[in-house]
XYZ file of C-alpha atoms in Angstrom:
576
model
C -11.361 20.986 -18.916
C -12.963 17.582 -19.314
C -15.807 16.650 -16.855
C -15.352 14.004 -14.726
C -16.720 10.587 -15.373
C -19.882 10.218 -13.280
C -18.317 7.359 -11.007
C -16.113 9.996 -9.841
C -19.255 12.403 -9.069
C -21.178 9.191 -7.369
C -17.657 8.968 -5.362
C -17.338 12.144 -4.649
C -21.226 12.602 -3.450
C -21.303 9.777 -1.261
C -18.012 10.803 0.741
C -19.991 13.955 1.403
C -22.909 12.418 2.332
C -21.237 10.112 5.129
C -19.038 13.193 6.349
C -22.119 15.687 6.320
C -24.382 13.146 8.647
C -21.056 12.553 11.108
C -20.879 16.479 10.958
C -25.120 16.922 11.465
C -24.666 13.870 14.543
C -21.731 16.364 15.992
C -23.729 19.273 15.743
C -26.845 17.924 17.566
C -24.719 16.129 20.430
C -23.156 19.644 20.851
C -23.836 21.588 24.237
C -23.892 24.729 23.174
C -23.506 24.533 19.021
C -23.633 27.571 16.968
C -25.270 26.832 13.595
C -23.072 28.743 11.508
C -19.683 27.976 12.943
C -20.637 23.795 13.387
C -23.296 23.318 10.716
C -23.047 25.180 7.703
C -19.441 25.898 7.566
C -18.030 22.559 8.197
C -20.643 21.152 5.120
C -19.604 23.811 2.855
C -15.560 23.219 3.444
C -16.375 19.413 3.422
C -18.648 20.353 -0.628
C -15.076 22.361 -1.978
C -12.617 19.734 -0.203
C -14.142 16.695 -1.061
C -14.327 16.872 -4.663
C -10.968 19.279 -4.621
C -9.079 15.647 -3.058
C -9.010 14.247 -6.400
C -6.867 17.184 -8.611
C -5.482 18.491 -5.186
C -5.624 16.022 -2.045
C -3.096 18.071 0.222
C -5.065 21.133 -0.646
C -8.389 19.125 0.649
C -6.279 17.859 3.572
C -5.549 21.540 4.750
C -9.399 23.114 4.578
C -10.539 19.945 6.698
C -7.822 20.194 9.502
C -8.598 24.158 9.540
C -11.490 23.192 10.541
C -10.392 20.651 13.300
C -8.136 23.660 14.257
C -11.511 26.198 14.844
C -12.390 23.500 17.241
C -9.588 24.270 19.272
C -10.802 27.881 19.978
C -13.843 26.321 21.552
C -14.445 26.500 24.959
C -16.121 23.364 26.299
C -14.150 20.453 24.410
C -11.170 20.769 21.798
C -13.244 17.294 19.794
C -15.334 17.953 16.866
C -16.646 15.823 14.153
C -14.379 16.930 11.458
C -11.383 14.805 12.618
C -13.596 11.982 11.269
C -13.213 14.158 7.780
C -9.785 14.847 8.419
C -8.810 11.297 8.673
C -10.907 10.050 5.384
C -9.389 12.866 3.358
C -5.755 12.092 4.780
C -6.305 8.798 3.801
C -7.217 9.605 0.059
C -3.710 12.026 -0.041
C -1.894 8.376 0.750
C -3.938 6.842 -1.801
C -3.361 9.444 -5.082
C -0.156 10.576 -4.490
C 2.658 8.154 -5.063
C 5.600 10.744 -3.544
C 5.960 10.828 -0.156
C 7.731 14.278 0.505
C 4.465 16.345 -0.825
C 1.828 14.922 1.422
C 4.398 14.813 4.662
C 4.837 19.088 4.633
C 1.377 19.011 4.493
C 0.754 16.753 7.118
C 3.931 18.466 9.313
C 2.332 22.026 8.409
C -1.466 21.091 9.354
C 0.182 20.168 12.961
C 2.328 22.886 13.558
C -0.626 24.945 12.361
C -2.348 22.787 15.014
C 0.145 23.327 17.902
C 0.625 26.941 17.296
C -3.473 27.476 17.880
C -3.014 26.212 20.987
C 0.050 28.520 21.968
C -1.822 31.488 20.849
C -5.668 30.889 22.281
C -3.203 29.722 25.381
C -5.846 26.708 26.057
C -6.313 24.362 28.634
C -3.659 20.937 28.766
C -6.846 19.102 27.609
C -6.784 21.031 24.187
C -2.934 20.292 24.182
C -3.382 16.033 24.765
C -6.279 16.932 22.013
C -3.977 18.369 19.487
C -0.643 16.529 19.788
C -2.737 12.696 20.021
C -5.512 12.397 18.432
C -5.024 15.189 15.074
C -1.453 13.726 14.375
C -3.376 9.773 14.319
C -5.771 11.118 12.145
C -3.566 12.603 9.941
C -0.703 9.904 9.772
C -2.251 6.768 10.230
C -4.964 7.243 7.651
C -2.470 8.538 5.550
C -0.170 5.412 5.872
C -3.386 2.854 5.365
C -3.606 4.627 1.865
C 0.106 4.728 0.545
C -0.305 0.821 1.534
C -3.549 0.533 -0.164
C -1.940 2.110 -2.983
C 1.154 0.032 -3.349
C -1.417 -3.043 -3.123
C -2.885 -1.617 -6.334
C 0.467 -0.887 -7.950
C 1.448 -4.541 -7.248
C -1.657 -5.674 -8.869
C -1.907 -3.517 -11.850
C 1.920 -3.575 -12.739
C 1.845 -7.928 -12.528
C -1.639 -7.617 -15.582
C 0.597 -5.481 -17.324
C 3.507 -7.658 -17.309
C 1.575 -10.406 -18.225
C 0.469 -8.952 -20.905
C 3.744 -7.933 -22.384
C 4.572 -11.425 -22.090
C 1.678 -12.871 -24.131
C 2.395 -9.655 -26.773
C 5.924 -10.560 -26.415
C 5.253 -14.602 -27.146
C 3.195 -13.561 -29.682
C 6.133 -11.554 -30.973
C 8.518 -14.474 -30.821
C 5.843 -16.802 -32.694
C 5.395 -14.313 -35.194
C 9.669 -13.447 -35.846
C 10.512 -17.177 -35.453
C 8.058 -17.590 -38.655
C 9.758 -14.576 -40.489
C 13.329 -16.217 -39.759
C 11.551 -18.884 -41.105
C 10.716 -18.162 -44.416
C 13.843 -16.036 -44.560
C 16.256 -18.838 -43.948
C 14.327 -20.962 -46.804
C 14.667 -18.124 -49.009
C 18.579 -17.369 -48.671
C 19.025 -21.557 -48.920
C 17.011 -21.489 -52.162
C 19.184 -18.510 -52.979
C 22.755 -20.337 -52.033
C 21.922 -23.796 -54.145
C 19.678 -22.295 -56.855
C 21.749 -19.033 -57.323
C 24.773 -21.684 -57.472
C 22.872 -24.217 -59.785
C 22.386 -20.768 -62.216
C 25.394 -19.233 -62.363
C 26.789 -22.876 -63.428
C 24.190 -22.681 -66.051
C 25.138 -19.268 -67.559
C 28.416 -20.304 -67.591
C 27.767 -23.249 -69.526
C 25.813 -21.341 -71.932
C 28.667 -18.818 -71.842
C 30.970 -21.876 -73.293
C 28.837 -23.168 -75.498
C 28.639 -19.376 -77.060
C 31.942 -20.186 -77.940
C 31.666 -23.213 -80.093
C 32.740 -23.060 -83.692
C 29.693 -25.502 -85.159
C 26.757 -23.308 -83.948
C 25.387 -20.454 -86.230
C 25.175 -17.155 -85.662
C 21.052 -17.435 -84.462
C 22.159 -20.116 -81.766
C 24.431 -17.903 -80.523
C 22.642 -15.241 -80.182
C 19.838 -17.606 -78.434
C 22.750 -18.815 -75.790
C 23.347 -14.779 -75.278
C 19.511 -14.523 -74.468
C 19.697 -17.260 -72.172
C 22.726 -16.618 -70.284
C 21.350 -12.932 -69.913
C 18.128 -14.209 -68.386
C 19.859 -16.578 -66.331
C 21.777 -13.488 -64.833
C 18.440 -11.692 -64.486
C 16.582 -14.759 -62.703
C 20.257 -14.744 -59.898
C 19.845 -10.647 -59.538
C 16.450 -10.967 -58.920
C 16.457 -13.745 -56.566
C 18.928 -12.428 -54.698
C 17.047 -9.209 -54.155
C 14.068 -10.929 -52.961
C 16.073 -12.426 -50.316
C 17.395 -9.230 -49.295
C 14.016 -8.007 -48.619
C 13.012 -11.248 -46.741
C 15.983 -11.245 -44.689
C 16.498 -9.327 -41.499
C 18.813 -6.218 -41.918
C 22.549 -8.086 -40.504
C 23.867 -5.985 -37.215
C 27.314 -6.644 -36.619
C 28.912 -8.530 -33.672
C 25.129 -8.933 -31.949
C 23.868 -12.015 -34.601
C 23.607 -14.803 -31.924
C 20.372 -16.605 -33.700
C 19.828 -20.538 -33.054
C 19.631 -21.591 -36.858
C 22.210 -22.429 -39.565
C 20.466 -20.358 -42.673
C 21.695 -17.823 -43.196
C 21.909 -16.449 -39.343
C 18.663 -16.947 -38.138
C 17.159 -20.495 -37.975
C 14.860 -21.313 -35.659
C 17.044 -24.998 -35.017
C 19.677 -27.232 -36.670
C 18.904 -27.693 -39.938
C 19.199 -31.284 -41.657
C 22.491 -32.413 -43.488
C 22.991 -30.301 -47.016
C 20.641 -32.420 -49.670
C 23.640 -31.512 -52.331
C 26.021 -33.944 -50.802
C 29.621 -33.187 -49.864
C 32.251 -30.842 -50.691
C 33.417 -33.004 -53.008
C 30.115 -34.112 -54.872
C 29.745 -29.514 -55.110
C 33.599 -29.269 -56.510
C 32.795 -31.945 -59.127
C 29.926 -30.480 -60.518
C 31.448 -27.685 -60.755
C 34.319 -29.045 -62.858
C 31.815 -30.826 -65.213
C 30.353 -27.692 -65.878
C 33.432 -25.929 -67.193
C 34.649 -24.103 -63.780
C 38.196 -24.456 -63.436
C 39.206 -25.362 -60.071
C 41.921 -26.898 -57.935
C 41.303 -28.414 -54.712
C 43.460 -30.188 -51.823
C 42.458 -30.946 -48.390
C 45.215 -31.679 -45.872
C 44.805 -33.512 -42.404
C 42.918 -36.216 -40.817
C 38.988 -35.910 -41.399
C 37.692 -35.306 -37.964
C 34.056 -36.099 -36.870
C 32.099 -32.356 -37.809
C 28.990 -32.064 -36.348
C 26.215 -31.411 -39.287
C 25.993 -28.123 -38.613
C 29.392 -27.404 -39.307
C 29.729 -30.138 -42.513
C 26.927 -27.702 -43.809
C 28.139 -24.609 -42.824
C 31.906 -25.841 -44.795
C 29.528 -26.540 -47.835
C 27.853 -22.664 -47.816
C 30.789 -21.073 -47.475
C 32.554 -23.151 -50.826
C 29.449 -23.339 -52.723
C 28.768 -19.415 -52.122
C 32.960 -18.518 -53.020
C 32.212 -20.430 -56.357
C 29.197 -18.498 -57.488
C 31.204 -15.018 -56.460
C 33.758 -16.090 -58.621
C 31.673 -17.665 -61.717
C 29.541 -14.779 -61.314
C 32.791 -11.738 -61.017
C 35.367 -13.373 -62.530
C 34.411 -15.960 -65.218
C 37.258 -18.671 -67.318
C 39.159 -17.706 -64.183
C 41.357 -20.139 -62.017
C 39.852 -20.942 -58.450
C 41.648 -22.289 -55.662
C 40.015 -24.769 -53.022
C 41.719 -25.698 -49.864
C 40.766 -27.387 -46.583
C 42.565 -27.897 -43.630
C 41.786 -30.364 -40.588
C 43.369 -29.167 -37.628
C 43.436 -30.704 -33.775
C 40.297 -28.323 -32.992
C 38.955 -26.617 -35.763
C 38.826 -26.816 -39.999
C 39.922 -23.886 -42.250
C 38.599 -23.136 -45.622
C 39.934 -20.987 -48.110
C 38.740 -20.350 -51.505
C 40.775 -18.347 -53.961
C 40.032 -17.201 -57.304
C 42.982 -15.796 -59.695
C 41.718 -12.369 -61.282
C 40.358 -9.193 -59.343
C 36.107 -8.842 -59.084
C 34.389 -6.771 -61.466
C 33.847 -3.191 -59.740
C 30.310 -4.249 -58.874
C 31.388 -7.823 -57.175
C 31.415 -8.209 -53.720
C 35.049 -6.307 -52.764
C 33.540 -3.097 -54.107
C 31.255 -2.543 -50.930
C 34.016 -4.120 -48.825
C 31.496 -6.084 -46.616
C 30.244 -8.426 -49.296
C 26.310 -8.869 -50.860
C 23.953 -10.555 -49.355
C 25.823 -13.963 -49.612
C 28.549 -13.213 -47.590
C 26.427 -11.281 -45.352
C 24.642 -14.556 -44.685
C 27.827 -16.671 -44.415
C 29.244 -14.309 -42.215
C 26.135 -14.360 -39.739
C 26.548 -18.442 -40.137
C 29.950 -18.932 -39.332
C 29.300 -16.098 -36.170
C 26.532 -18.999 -35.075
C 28.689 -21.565 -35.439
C 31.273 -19.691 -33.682
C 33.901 -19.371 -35.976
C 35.449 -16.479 -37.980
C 34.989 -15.204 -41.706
C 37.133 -13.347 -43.866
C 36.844 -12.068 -47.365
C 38.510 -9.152 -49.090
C 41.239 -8.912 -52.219
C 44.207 -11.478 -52.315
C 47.426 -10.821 -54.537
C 45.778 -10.429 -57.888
C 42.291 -11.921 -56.897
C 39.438 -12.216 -54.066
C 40.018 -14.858 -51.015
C 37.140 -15.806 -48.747
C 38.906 -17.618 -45.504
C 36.964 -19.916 -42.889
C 37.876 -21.417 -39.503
C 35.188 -23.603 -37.927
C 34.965 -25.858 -35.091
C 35.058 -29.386 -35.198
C 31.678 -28.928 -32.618
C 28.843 -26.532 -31.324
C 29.445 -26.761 -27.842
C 26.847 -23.756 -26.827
C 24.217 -22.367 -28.475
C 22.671 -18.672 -27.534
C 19.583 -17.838 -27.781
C 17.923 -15.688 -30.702
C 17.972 -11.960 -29.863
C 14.210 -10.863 -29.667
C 13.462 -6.978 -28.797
C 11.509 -5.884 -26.073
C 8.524 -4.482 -27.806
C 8.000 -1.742 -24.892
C 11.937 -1.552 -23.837
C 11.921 -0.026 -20.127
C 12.815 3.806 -20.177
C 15.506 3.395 -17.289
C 17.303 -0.420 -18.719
C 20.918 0.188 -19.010
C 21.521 -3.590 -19.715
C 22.306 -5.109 -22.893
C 19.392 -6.673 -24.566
C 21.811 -9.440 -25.913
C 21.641 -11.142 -22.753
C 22.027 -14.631 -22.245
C 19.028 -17.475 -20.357
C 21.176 -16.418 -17.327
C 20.327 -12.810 -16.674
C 17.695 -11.329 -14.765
C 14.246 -10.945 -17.823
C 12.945 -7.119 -17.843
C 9.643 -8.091 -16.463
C 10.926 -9.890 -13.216
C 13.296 -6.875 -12.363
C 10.343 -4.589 -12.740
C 7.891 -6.641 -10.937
C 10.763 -7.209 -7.694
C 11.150 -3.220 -7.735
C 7.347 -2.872 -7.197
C 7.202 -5.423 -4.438
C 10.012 -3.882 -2.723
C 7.985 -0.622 -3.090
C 5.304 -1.652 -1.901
C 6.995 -3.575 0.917
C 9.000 -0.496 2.107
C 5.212 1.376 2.419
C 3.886 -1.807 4.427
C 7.257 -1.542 6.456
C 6.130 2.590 6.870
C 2.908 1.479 7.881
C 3.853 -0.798 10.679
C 7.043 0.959 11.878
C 5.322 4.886 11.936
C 2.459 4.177 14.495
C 4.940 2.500 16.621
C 6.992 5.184 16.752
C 4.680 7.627 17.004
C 3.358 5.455 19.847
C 6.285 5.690 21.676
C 6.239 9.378 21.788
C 2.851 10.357 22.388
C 1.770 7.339 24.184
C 4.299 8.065 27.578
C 2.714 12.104 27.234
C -0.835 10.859 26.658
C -0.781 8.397 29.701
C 0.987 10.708 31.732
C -1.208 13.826 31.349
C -4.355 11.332 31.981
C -2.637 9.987 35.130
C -2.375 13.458 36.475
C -6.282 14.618 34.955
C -7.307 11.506 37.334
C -5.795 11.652 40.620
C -6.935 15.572 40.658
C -10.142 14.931 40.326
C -12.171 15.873 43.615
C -15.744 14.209 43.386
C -18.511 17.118 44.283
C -19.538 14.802 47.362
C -16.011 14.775 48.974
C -15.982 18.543 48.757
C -18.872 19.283 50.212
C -17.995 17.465 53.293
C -14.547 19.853 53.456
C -15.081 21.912 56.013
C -12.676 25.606 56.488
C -10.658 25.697 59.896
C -9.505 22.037 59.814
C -6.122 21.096 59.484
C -5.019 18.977 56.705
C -4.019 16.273 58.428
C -7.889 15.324 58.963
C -8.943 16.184 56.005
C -6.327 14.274 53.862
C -8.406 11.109 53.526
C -10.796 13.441 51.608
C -8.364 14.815 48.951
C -7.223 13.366 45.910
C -3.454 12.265 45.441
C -2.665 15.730 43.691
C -3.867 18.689 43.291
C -4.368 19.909 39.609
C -1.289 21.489 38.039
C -2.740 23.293 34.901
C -5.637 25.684 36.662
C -6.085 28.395 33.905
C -4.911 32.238 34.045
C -8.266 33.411 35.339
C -8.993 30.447 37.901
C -4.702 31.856 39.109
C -5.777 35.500 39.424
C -9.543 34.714 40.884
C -9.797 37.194 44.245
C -8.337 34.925 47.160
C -7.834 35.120 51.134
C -4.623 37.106 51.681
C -1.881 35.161 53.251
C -3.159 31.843 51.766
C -1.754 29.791 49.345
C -4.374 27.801 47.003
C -4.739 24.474 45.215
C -7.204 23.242 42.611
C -8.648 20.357 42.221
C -10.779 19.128 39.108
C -14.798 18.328 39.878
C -14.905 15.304 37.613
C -12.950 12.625 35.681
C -13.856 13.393 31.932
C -10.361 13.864 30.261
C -11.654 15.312 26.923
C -14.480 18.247 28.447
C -13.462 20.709 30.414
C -14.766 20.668 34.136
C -15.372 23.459 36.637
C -12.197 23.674 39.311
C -12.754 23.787 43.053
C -10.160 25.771 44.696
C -8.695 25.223 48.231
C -7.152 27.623 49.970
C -4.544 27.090 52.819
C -3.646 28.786 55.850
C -0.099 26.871 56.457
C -1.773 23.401 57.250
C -5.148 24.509 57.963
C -8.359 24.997 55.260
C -9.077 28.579 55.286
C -11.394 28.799 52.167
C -13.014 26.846 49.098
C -15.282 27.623 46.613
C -15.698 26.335 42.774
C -14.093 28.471 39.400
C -16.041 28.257 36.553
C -14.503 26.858 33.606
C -14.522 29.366 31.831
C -13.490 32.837 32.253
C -17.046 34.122 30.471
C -18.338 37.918 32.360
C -20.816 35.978 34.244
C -17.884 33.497 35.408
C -15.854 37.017 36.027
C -18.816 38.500 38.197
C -19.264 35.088 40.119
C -15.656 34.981 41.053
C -15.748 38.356 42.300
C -18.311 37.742 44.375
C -16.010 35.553 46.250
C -15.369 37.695 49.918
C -12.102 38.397 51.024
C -11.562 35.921 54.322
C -9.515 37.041 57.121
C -5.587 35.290 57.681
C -6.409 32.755 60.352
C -3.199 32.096 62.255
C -2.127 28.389 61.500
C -3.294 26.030 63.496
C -5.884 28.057 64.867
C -9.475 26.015 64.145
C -12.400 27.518 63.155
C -15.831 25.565 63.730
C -17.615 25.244 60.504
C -20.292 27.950 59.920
């Protein structure tokens, strides 16, 4: 088990140290303290639950409020100094546990633990008001103040760590925007240099056939056109490594490369379609090419896009199917142009029908014309290979470049191919934390209120009746027995108590008389000695004062009360 960092020890020592002198000020102030019960005990729960709150707050929570619950048993006042514990430690369960479910059974179990030590030691109402007030406000408010303080700190923490995905995720974008970069330079170089080559080779591949060179020239021409071929293979595997690995029906890049430009490129530097198809007939290529319709006004990107898609047909077929016939044709329609290029003869077994999805040049034309938002189709045609093209006349919309999240959110269902318009990762994650924490700051205001209205009607009530059965000590010593109550009524309080405990009820009493008590001071939170009037119909027949408590010197005092004759009612009796 690793130690814990000595912050958490400073922490932990300090807490102990302000609940051991509240604890040391509560034992002092005490009437009648006994050292073990209100000293050492309480300091040695608060030494185990203070540092046990951090691995096991509700644990912590439950040793404190036992001991607010051993103050109930005591017999002058239910208050002790621990509540002051009981709320600090309450308020640390709010702040390290994020559920909510866990720390409420502990808080409902501490006060039914609460309320049934009050059925069973049977105390006074006092100890009742105690235990259903002021234990339940130190156990939910404090615990309320720290699941808000926490959701502050959630708030907090989760916007740095947002922010900092965003500056690792711009740093991400800088970083793949200069990757797409150099990979749409490289598969350019590859579509006019490859082209430019395989041109070459074929020329050399003509020239092999001329009847006035010697048999060392040709074999010089074989050299060439072999390296030539070696120079295309290897440039188009170095490509291949730049470039991005293609996913299907997700490509939705910005650029015209070869699918992932970081903007629109500038017009083709090779010219036209035309200027492309006449270089290749001057180097040998046999081709036939018509266009049909009215030349509409293409926007660059597609005039560039028409010229990839020709120029990369025409190295397939120099390169797969050489001496061989190809077929140009381009159509102008009302909203989009359609290119087809045909060559006569089947590829080779290693051109690009044999993988059926094409090498890394139609990979790259097909991720174009999906930019440009137009369709691409290659594949065999009678006896040969047709690559087919329909573009529009204009980019209308562009998407935005697919970027992954670098630290994708466990729970996202959403597609990561979203467009500007959908909700970003980060601002859905930061609105669920504010509405977390607002629900906890909603908690926080709406619990105390209704809590409030419970205990607040109970608590005023039960003081209401505390304080108009209060009889001061002066105004019962100037009752005097054998006077009616009609005389004696500007003496007594509104009502008489209504909670007298079992032994002040079966204290010794004049037979035939029926008894009230009254409470000898105001203090609602200590309990008070009782004085006890005794009736004879409407006239005082007895009075004398029970103890508060029901100790064996209380017992012999209250037996020491003498049994009074009945006095008939309304009989008066002078005071002795």
């Amino acid at each position: 088990m690793l130690a814990p960092p000595a912050r958490s020890v400073l922490g932990d020592v300090a807490l102990w140290t302000v609940l051991a002198a509240a604890t040391g000020y509560g034992f002092r102030d005490a009437g009648a303290p006994s050292p073990v019960l209100d000293l050492f005990l309480p300091l040695a729960v608060l030494a185990v639950a203070v540092p046990l709150s951090r691995r096991r707050p509700g644990t912590a929570v439950v040793l404190v409020n036992g001991l607010c619950a051993l103050g109930l048993a005591g017999s002058t006042t239910p208050a002790n100094a621990q509540v002051l514990s009981l709320a600090a430690l309450s308020c640390l369960l709010g702040a390290r546990v994020a559920a909510a479910r866990g720390p409420l059974l502990v808080l409902v179990g501490c006060l039914a633990a609460d309320v049934a030590t009050c059925a069973v030691l049977r105390v006074p109402p006092v100890w009742w008001f105690y235990a259903l007030t002021v234990l339940p406000a130190a156990l939910l408010l404090p615990w309320l103040a720290g699941r808000h303080r926490r959701g502050r700190r959630e708030l907090v923490r989760e916007g740095w760590r947002l922010a900092r995905r965003l500056e690792e995720r711009q740093h991400l974008v800088a970083e793949r925007a200069r990757l797409a970069e150099r990979a749409d330079i490289a598969a350019d170089m590859h579509d006019s240099l490859g082209h430019a080559l395989s041109l070459v080779a074929l020329r050399a591949g003509a020239l092999e056939l001329s009847p006035d060179l010697t048999d060392r020239d040709r074999t010089d021409l074989a050299e060439l056109r072999g390296t030539i071929a070696d120079a295309v293979e290897q440039l188009r595997e170095t490509v291949a490594v730049l470039h991005d690995p293609p996913e299907p029906a997700t490509v939705t890049g910005t650029g015209t490369g070869t699918g992932t430009g970081t903007g629109p490129p500038p017009p083709s530097p090779q010219g036209t379609v035309e200027d492309l198809l006449g270089r290749a007939v001057a180097f040998g290529v046999p081709v036939r090419w018509e266009r049909h319709g009215a030349v509409p006004a293409l926007s660059p990107l597609v005039e560039r896009g028409m010229y990839r898609i020709v120029q990369e047909a025409l190295t397939n077929a120099v390169k797969h199917a050489p001496g061989r016939q190809i077929r140009v044709r381009i159509t102008h329609r009302a909203d989009r142009t359609h290119v087809s290029v045909v060559n006569a003869a089947a590829p080779s077994p290693d051109g690009p029908a044999a993988s059926g999805v094409g090498g890394r040049g139609l990979t790259g034309l097909r991720e174009r014309v999906a930019v440009l938002g137009g369709t691409l189709r290659t594949g065999p045609y009678e006896d040969g290979f047709r690559v087919t093209a329909a573009l529009p006349h204009q980019i209308t919309a562009r998407r935005s470049r697919r970027v992954p999240d670098p630290d994708p959110h466990p729970h996202s269902n959403t597609d990561t191919n979203t467009n500007t318009d959908a909700t970003p990762e980060s601002a859905r994650r930061l609105a669920d934390v504010r509405r977390a924490a607002r629900r906890r700051s909603v908690a926080a205001a709406v619990a105390p209120v209704v809590a409030a209205a419970f205990f607040v009607p109970a608590a005023v009530y039960l003081a209401w009746q505390l304080t108009t059965s209060a009889l001061p000590p002066s105004r019962f010593d100037e009752l005097t027995t054998g006077r009616p109550r009609a005389e004696l009524a500007a003496l007594l309080p509104a009502h008489p108590y209504p909670y007298p405990p079992d032994h002040a009820r079966s204290a010794p009493r004049p037979p035939g008389t029926t008894c009230e008590f009254y409470r000898s001071g105001r203090d609602l939170l200590t309990e008070v000695d009782l004085y006890r009037l005794c009736w004879s119909g409407d006239t005082l027949a007895a009075k004398d004062t029970v103890p508060a408590s029901s100790s064996p010197a209380n017992a012999s005092l209250e037996r020491s009360i003498p049994d009074l004759p009945q006095i008939p009612p309304h009989h008066h009796r002078e005071n002795p």
